[in-house]
Phi, psi and omega in degrees: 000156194216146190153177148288179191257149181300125182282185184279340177191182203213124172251107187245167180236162177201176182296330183278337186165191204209111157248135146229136191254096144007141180288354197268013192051028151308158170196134196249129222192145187190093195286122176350301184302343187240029176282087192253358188184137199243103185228170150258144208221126178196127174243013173190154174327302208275009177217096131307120183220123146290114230251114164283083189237171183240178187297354159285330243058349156297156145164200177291123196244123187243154190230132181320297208292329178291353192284154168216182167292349144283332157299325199267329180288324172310307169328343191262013166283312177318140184286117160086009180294121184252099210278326175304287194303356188267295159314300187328295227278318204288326184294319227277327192103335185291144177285155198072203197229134173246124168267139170221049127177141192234164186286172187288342170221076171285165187286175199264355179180145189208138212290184162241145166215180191246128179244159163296000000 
């Protein structure tokens, strides 16, 4: 069979929130209003990952290439979001997770976690 190969996952944004859905048929969900920190996460120029979390630490994991201009504009809804400091941390080349926005009332500590 010929076509493209199924990709690993499906993102979709709305006014309410950011899903992302797995070819294994996980699904990662995250509404806006709960949205307590924002970071990138990078281990090579070309794997990027936007990191969503809430006051648990749950939330969403976006991957740069699924991001468009409805992701990005959403983000600027966030009190106080800055999308220059958001490109810098996606751009830099850097290894590791940089947070580039946290709410204005974050929770008192949010884990370390391990992404895909």
């Amino acid at each position: 069979m010929h076509g493209n190969p199924m990709p690993d996952s499906y993102v979709y944004v709305t006014e309410e929130g950011v899903t992302r859905h797995y070819a294994d048929g996980s699904v990662e969900a995250l509404a806006w209003e709960d949205v307590v920190e924002v970071r990138v996460v990078s281990d090579a120029p070309d794997d990027v990952l936007y990191v969503l979390l809430d006051r648990d630490g749950e939330g969403c994991v976006v991957p740069r290439s699924a991001t468009d201009a409805t992701f990005l504009a959403r983000l600027r809804y966030l009190p106080d979001f800055d999308l220059d400091r958001l490109a810098v941390a996606a751009d830099s080349g850097h290894d590791g997770v940089v947070v580039v926005w946290r709410s204005p009332d974050p929770p008192s500590a949010l884990p370390d976690l391990e992404y895909d």
